[in-house]
Amino acid sequence: MTIGFRTIKTAVGVSIAILIAQSLHLSSYTSAGILALLCIQKTRKQSFTAVWERLLACLAGMAMSGFMFHFFGRHPLIFILLYMLFIPVCVRFKIQGGIASSSVIIMHIYMNGALNTSFVLNELAIIAIGLGVALIVNLYMPGIDKQISQYKEEIHANMSAILGQFAKYLVEGYGLWDGKELLTLAKLLDKGKNLAILEVENNMMRKDNPFLYYFEQKQRQYQILERMLTLVSMLDTTLEQGVRIGRLIDELGRDLQAGQDLASYHEKLRAIREYHKQLPLPVTRAEFENRANLFSLANELEKFIETM
């Protein structure tokens, strides 16, 4: 069993909120812990949103329940009318995330029987402590640099393996490949991008995020690789032009995994294109179709290099 960092923050936040509320001799002080529990989220942005929603919902719940209990009395069936009005109001103002939290305060009002100054101050203090502690605890978020670096290594390794399979087919004319690297790459990109989005929400003041840009760029490369796979699979014979492109792809894959500078590949691909222009025109329909697919493959390879 693994205890996550959010679990630890939740446990600490609940304990601190109750400790503060109890030390201030507030009535129903454990409710501060409940409010803190409901506000601790995955990211700072989500936490700020949760606190704002719950604060507004708690204030609205206090006002509506106090009014209804005062004029219609304290009876369990009053909750039917109260929530039939209260929930649509929360939804209308997009604070429905605070319905559960505000219900804690509503139940306090129901049990207290009357709204007076000391009671209202007690409830406001509970709200402030619970939401405030949750907000403070959630300000600390662990760094993700190590996880991002691990994802990058795995992504480069899988891309290199995919390019290697393309090269093998182009050079040798056959290859037994189950495509598992392509599936693995898709999963790595999704996980990495989700992690980068969390980083964006934890750094709301930053206008750009290099991690998110990196994974979006790699997703574009993944789409190019999918198109390249389709074109490679359409080749039914080994051509000298294909061998040249295959060797370039193999070299590109090796340098990609090794972290080498890939700027020179623009010129290398251009040289291959110039060589192809000097070749005689295709004679048969099959040769024409294979040459056309190689031309399209070179276009996709150029796009791939441009996104590196």
Tab-separated table of C-alpha atoms in Angstrom:
chain	number	residue	atom	x	y	z
A	1	MET	CA	0.000	0.000	0.000
A	2	THR	CA	1.385	3.377	-1.076
A	3	ILE	CA	0.562	6.566	0.809
A	4	GLY	CA	0.454	9.461	-1.652
A	5	PHE	CA	1.585	13.004	-0.968
A	6	ARG	CA	-1.986	14.292	-1.219
A	7	THR	CA	-3.044	11.787	1.456
A	8	ILE	CA	-0.369	13.116	3.780
A	9	LYS	CA	-1.411	16.726	3.139
A	10	THR	CA	-5.051	15.848	3.776
A	11	ALA	CA	-4.248	14.145	7.078
A	12	VAL	CA	-2.070	17.053	8.214
A	13	GLY	CA	-4.584	19.665	7.069
A	14	VAL	CA	-7.505	18.030	8.868
A	15	SER	CA	-5.516	17.681	12.087
A	16	ILE	CA	-4.292	21.286	12.054
A	17	ALA	CA	-7.758	22.668	11.300
A	18	ILE	CA	-9.307	20.751	14.207
A	19	LEU	CA	-6.440	21.690	16.502
A	20	ILE	CA	-6.852	25.411	15.787
A	21	ALA	CA	-10.633	25.331	16.083
A	22	GLN	CA	-10.501	23.343	19.313
A	23	SER	CA	-7.869	25.637	20.839
A	24	LEU	CA	-10.193	28.577	20.152
A	25	HIS	CA	-12.980	26.724	22.021
A	26	LEU	CA	-15.306	26.839	19.014
A	27	SER	CA	-18.501	24.857	19.060
A	28	SER	CA	-18.542	21.910	16.620
A	29	TYR	CA	-14.816	22.424	16.075
A	30	THR	CA	-14.409	19.115	14.238
A	31	SER	CA	-16.324	20.618	11.320
A	32	ALA	CA	-13.259	22.704	10.515
A	33	GLY	CA	-11.478	19.426	9.757
A	34	ILE	CA	-14.306	18.325	7.469
A	35	LEU	CA	-14.125	21.578	5.517
A	36	ALA	CA	-10.349	21.242	5.198
A	37	LEU	CA	-10.763	17.652	4.022
A	38	LEU	CA	-13.125	18.695	1.225
A	39	CYS	CA	-10.871	21.513	-0.018
A	40	ILE	CA	-7.486	19.838	-0.446
A	41	GLN	CA	-7.087	19.184	-4.170
A	42	LYS	CA	-4.458	17.952	-6.627
A	43	THR	CA	-3.250	21.400	-7.698
A	44	ARG	CA	-3.086	24.960	-6.356
A	45	LYS	CA	-5.544	26.144	-8.984
A	46	GLN	CA	-8.053	23.446	-8.086
A	47	SER	CA	-7.573	24.289	-4.408
A	48	PHE	CA	-8.214	28.006	-4.937
A	49	THR	CA	-11.325	27.166	-6.958
A	50	ALA	CA	-12.555	24.712	-4.322
A	51	VAL	CA	-12.061	27.211	-1.479
A	52	TRP	CA	-13.851	29.967	-3.399
A	53	GLU	CA	-16.809	27.706	-4.259
A	54	ARG	CA	-17.142	26.419	-0.712
A	55	LEU	CA	-16.873	29.868	0.819
A	56	LEU	CA	-19.666	31.254	-1.342
A	57	ALA	CA	-21.780	28.126	-0.878
A	58	CYS	CA	-21.353	28.238	2.911
A	59	LEU	CA	-22.395	31.890	3.059
A	60	ALA	CA	-25.352	31.247	0.779
A	61	GLY	CA	-26.325	28.192	2.812
A	62	MET	CA	-26.179	30.163	6.054
A	63	ALA	CA	-28.419	32.887	4.648
A	64	MET	CA	-31.003	30.615	3.008
A	65	SER	CA	-31.239	28.064	5.810
A	66	GLY	CA	-31.384	30.768	8.489
A	67	PHE	CA	-34.243	32.460	6.658
A	68	MET	CA	-36.225	29.265	6.079
A	69	PHE	CA	-35.757	27.838	9.573
A	70	HIS	CA	-36.818	31.169	11.051
A	71	PHE	CA	-40.017	31.518	9.039
A	72	PHE	CA	-41.018	27.877	8.466
A	73	GLY	CA	-39.701	26.291	11.642
A	74	ARG	CA	-37.243	23.484	12.252
A	75	HIS	CA	-38.723	20.340	10.777
A	76	PRO	CA	-36.935	17.619	8.800
A	77	LEU	CA	-39.294	18.086	5.853
A	78	ILE	CA	-38.101	21.686	5.502
A	79	PHE	CA	-34.893	20.287	4.026
A	80	ILE	CA	-36.887	19.210	0.959
A	81	LEU	CA	-37.851	22.793	0.180
A	82	LEU	CA	-34.459	24.150	1.240
A	83	TYR	CA	-32.387	21.924	-1.023
A	84	MET	CA	-34.823	22.255	-3.920
A	85	LEU	CA	-33.982	25.958	-3.821
A	86	PHE	CA	-30.395	25.869	-2.602
A	87	ILE	CA	-28.966	23.352	-5.082
A	88	PRO	CA	-30.268	25.178	-8.214
A	89	VAL	CA	-28.856	28.430	-6.816
A	90	CYS	CA	-25.422	26.810	-6.417
A	91	VAL	CA	-25.580	25.351	-9.903
A	92	ARG	CA	-26.698	28.689	-11.354
A	93	PHE	CA	-23.696	30.483	-9.869
A	94	LYS	CA	-21.337	27.541	-10.569
A	95	ILE	CA	-20.534	26.846	-6.930
A	96	GLN	CA	-22.082	23.376	-6.802
A	97	GLY	CA	-18.763	22.016	-5.576
A	98	GLY	CA	-19.555	23.621	-2.230
A	99	ILE	CA	-22.926	21.939	-1.641
A	100	ALA	CA	-21.479	19.207	0.604
A	101	SER	CA	-19.345	21.672	2.602
A	102	SER	CA	-22.170	24.144	3.101
A	103	SER	CA	-24.418	21.320	4.280
A	104	VAL	CA	-22.177	21.016	7.344
A	105	ILE	CA	-22.977	24.630	8.256
A	106	ILE	CA	-26.668	24.194	7.397
A	107	MET	CA	-26.921	21.265	9.823
A	108	HIS	CA	-25.304	23.374	12.540
A	109	ILE	CA	-27.956	26.060	12.034
A	110	TYR	CA	-30.702	23.454	12.152
A	111	MET	CA	-29.408	22.011	15.411
A	112	ASN	CA	-28.733	25.422	16.988
A	113	GLY	CA	-32.279	26.597	16.453
A	114	ALA	CA	-31.573	30.317	16.225
A	115	LEU	CA	-29.160	32.675	14.514
A	116	ASN	CA	-27.431	34.992	16.950
A	117	THR	CA	-24.201	36.935	16.822
A	118	SER	CA	-22.072	34.465	18.768
A	119	PHE	CA	-23.311	31.516	16.717
A	120	VAL	CA	-22.727	33.284	13.396
A	121	LEU	CA	-19.204	34.259	14.472
A	122	ASN	CA	-18.542	30.666	15.525
A	123	GLU	CA	-19.619	29.352	12.120
A	124	LEU	CA	-17.630	31.993	10.249
A	125	ALA	CA	-14.567	31.061	12.294
A	126	ILE	CA	-15.021	27.378	11.459
A	127	ILE	CA	-15.328	28.224	7.767
A	128	ALA	CA	-12.274	30.491	7.847
A	129	ILE	CA	-10.120	27.930	9.668
A	130	GLY	CA	-11.164	24.946	7.563
A	131	LEU	CA	-10.820	26.686	4.207
A	132	GLY	CA	-7.752	28.684	5.245
A	133	VAL	CA	-5.801	25.667	6.458
A	134	ALA	CA	-6.660	23.753	3.273
A	135	LEU	CA	-5.442	26.656	1.177
A	136	ILE	CA	-2.176	26.988	3.077
A	137	VAL	CA	-1.456	23.260	3.091
A	138	ASN	CA	-2.084	23.064	-0.646
A	139	LEU	CA	0.396	25.846	-1.401
A	140	TYR	CA	3.201	23.303	-1.191
A	141	MET	CA	3.456	21.029	-4.209
A	142	PRO	CA	6.357	18.631	-4.852
A	143	GLY	CA	8.478	19.237	-7.951
A	144	ILE	CA	7.967	17.043	-11.004
A	145	ASP	CA	11.348	17.529	-12.701
A	146	LYS	CA	12.521	14.009	-11.895
A	147	GLN	CA	9.313	12.434	-13.219
A	148	ILE	CA	9.447	14.556	-16.373
A	149	SER	CA	13.055	13.510	-17.008
A	150	GLN	CA	12.062	9.859	-16.688
A	151	TYR	CA	9.215	10.309	-19.160
A	152	LYS	CA	11.568	12.057	-21.607
A	153	GLU	CA	14.038	9.165	-21.509
A	154	GLU	CA	11.298	6.607	-22.129
A	155	ILE	CA	9.734	8.701	-24.909
A	156	HIS	CA	13.055	9.092	-26.730
A	157	ALA	CA	13.783	5.374	-26.346
A	158	ASN	CA	10.415	4.410	-27.839
A	159	MET	CA	10.673	6.920	-30.680
A	160	SER	CA	14.148	5.610	-31.475
A	161	ALA	CA	12.843	2.032	-31.522
A	162	ILE	CA	9.965	2.988	-33.834
A	163	LEU	CA	12.285	4.779	-36.251
A	164	GLY	CA	14.590	1.755	-36.131
A	165	GLN	CA	11.741	-0.520	-37.221
A	166	PHE	CA	10.861	1.817	-40.090
A	167	ALA	CA	14.513	1.826	-41.186
A	168	LYS	CA	14.783	-1.958	-41.005
A	169	TYR	CA	11.783	-2.417	-43.281
A	170	LEU	CA	13.018	0.182	-45.782
A	171	VAL	CA	16.542	-1.242	-45.948
A	172	GLU	CA	15.866	-4.971	-45.668
A	173	GLY	CA	12.375	-5.138	-47.138
A	174	TYR	CA	10.856	-7.083	-44.252
A	175	GLY	CA	10.415	-6.914	-40.529
A	176	LEU	CA	8.376	-8.593	-37.828
A	177	TRP	CA	7.111	-5.832	-35.522
A	178	ASP	CA	4.095	-5.901	-33.231
A	179	GLY	CA	3.982	-2.104	-32.860
A	180	LYS	CA	4.051	-2.199	-29.067
A	181	GLU	CA	6.444	0.780	-28.927
A	182	LEU	CA	3.871	2.925	-30.685
A	183	LEU	CA	1.197	1.982	-28.135
A	184	THR	CA	3.607	2.532	-25.259
A	185	LEU	CA	4.567	5.926	-26.671
A	186	ALA	CA	0.930	7.039	-26.793
A	187	LYS	CA	0.445	6.116	-23.129
A	188	LEU	CA	3.675	7.868	-22.081
A	189	LEU	CA	2.644	11.052	-23.879
A	190	ASP	CA	-0.791	11.060	-22.241
A	191	LYS	CA	0.655	10.525	-18.764
A	192	GLY	CA	3.388	13.092	-19.309
A	193	LYS	CA	0.995	15.718	-20.626
A	194	ASN	CA	-1.369	15.195	-17.687
A	195	LEU	CA	1.574	15.687	-15.342
A	196	ALA	CA	2.570	18.856	-17.197
A	197	ILE	CA	-1.011	20.183	-16.919
A	198	LEU	CA	-0.815	19.703	-13.148
A	199	GLU	CA	2.402	21.720	-13.183
A	200	VAL	CA	0.617	24.499	-15.112
A	201	GLU	CA	-2.162	24.604	-12.522
A	202	ASN	CA	0.415	24.716	-9.732
A	203	ASN	CA	2.173	27.717	-11.277
A	204	MET	CA	-0.688	30.019	-12.200
A	205	MET	CA	1.546	33.101	-12.480
A	206	ARG	CA	3.673	31.620	-15.266
A	207	LYS	CA	2.495	32.402	-18.783
A	208	ASP	CA	4.355	29.527	-20.420
A	209	ASN	CA	5.289	26.036	-19.349
A	210	PRO	CA	8.184	24.233	-21.069
A	211	PHE	CA	6.976	20.837	-19.884
A	212	LEU	CA	3.547	21.233	-21.496
A	213	TYR	CA	5.125	22.573	-24.697
A	214	TYR	CA	7.459	19.567	-24.824
A	215	PHE	CA	4.671	16.977	-24.576
A	216	GLU	CA	2.458	18.808	-27.065
A	217	GLN	CA	5.402	18.836	-29.470
A	218	LYS	CA	5.983	15.114	-28.934
A	219	GLN	CA	2.301	14.416	-29.559
A	220	ARG	CA	2.634	16.132	-32.937
A	221	GLN	CA	5.658	13.923	-33.651
A	222	TYR	CA	3.634	10.876	-32.630
A	223	GLN	CA	0.975	11.783	-35.200
A	224	ILE	CA	3.692	12.085	-37.838
A	225	LEU	CA	5.046	8.649	-36.881
A	226	GLU	CA	1.567	7.175	-37.347
A	227	ARG	CA	1.393	8.608	-40.860
A	228	MET	CA	4.911	7.362	-41.589
A	229	LEU	CA	3.906	3.864	-40.471
A	230	THR	CA	1.029	3.867	-42.955
A	231	LEU	CA	3.330	4.935	-45.799
A	232	VAL	CA	6.063	2.430	-44.919
A	233	SER	CA	3.547	-0.420	-44.773
A	234	MET	CA	2.341	0.448	-48.304
A	235	LEU	CA	5.768	-0.253	-49.818
A	236	ASP	CA	5.848	-3.716	-51.378
A	237	THR	CA	9.415	-3.760	-52.657
A	238	THR	CA	12.857	-2.510	-51.706
A	239	LEU	CA	14.044	0.483	-53.713
A	240	GLU	CA	17.418	2.158	-53.683
A	241	GLN	CA	15.718	5.446	-52.742
A	242	GLY	CA	14.011	3.724	-49.843
A	243	VAL	CA	17.301	2.300	-48.620
A	244	ARG	CA	18.811	5.793	-48.503
A	245	ILE	CA	15.833	7.163	-46.552
A	246	GLY	CA	15.892	4.102	-44.297
A	247	ARG	CA	19.539	4.606	-43.392
A	248	LEU	CA	18.855	8.260	-42.631
A	249	ILE	CA	15.909	7.297	-40.407
A	250	ASP	CA	18.045	4.724	-38.580
A	251	GLU	CA	20.754	7.309	-37.959
A	252	LEU	CA	18.153	9.822	-36.790
A	253	GLY	CA	16.706	7.331	-34.299
A	254	ARG	CA	20.120	6.561	-32.830
A	255	ASP	CA	21.044	10.234	-32.454
A	256	LEU	CA	17.636	11.017	-30.969
A	257	GLN	CA	18.106	8.503	-28.152
A	258	ALA	CA	21.700	9.635	-27.601
A	259	GLY	CA	20.573	13.251	-27.273
A	260	GLN	CA	22.713	14.447	-30.188
A	261	ASP	CA	22.181	17.665	-32.113
A	262	LEU	CA	19.768	16.942	-34.973
A	263	ALA	CA	20.124	20.218	-36.893
A	264	SER	CA	22.164	18.596	-39.665
A	265	TYR	CA	19.326	16.288	-40.719
A	266	HIS	CA	17.624	19.030	-42.715
A	267	GLU	CA	20.608	19.140	-45.034
A	268	LYS	CA	20.975	15.356	-45.120
A	269	LEU	CA	17.362	14.900	-46.186
A	270	ARG	CA	17.664	17.692	-48.761
A	271	ALA	CA	20.668	15.921	-50.302
A	272	ILE	CA	18.665	12.690	-50.622
A	273	ARG	CA	15.811	14.589	-52.284
A	274	GLU	CA	18.240	16.151	-54.779
A	275	TYR	CA	19.618	12.714	-55.584
A	276	HIS	CA	16.104	11.356	-56.178
A	277	LYS	CA	15.408	14.131	-58.685
A	278	GLN	CA	18.244	12.860	-60.859
A	279	LEU	CA	16.841	9.320	-61.108
A	280	PRO	CA	15.001	8.100	-64.227
A	281	LEU	CA	11.217	8.278	-64.175
A	282	PRO	CA	9.370	5.139	-62.998
A	283	VAL	CA	8.486	2.654	-65.709
A	284	THR	CA	5.788	0.467	-64.148
A	285	ARG	CA	2.710	1.393	-62.157
A	286	ALA	CA	4.034	-0.448	-59.087
A	287	GLU	CA	7.311	1.483	-59.269
A	288	PHE	CA	5.393	4.743	-59.627
A	289	GLU	CA	3.243	4.008	-56.553
A	290	ASN	CA	6.278	3.015	-54.474
A	291	ARG	CA	8.161	6.148	-55.513
A	292	ALA	CA	5.099	8.261	-54.671
A	293	ASN	CA	4.863	6.685	-51.210
A	294	LEU	CA	8.576	7.300	-50.637
A	295	PHE	CA	8.109	10.921	-51.653
A	296	SER	CA	5.263	11.280	-49.133
A	297	LEU	CA	7.375	9.497	-46.517
A	298	ALA	CA	10.191	11.990	-47.091
A	299	ASN	CA	7.682	14.831	-46.596
A	300	GLU	CA	6.556	13.376	-43.277
A	301	LEU	CA	10.153	12.798	-42.233
A	302	GLU	CA	10.895	16.446	-42.979
A	303	LYS	CA	7.976	17.496	-40.756
A	304	PHE	CA	9.269	15.208	-38.026
A	305	ILE	CA	12.735	16.769	-38.199
A	306	GLU	CA	11.254	20.272	-38.130
A	307	THR	CA	9.461	19.525	-34.848
A	308	MET	CA	12.601	18.274	-33.097
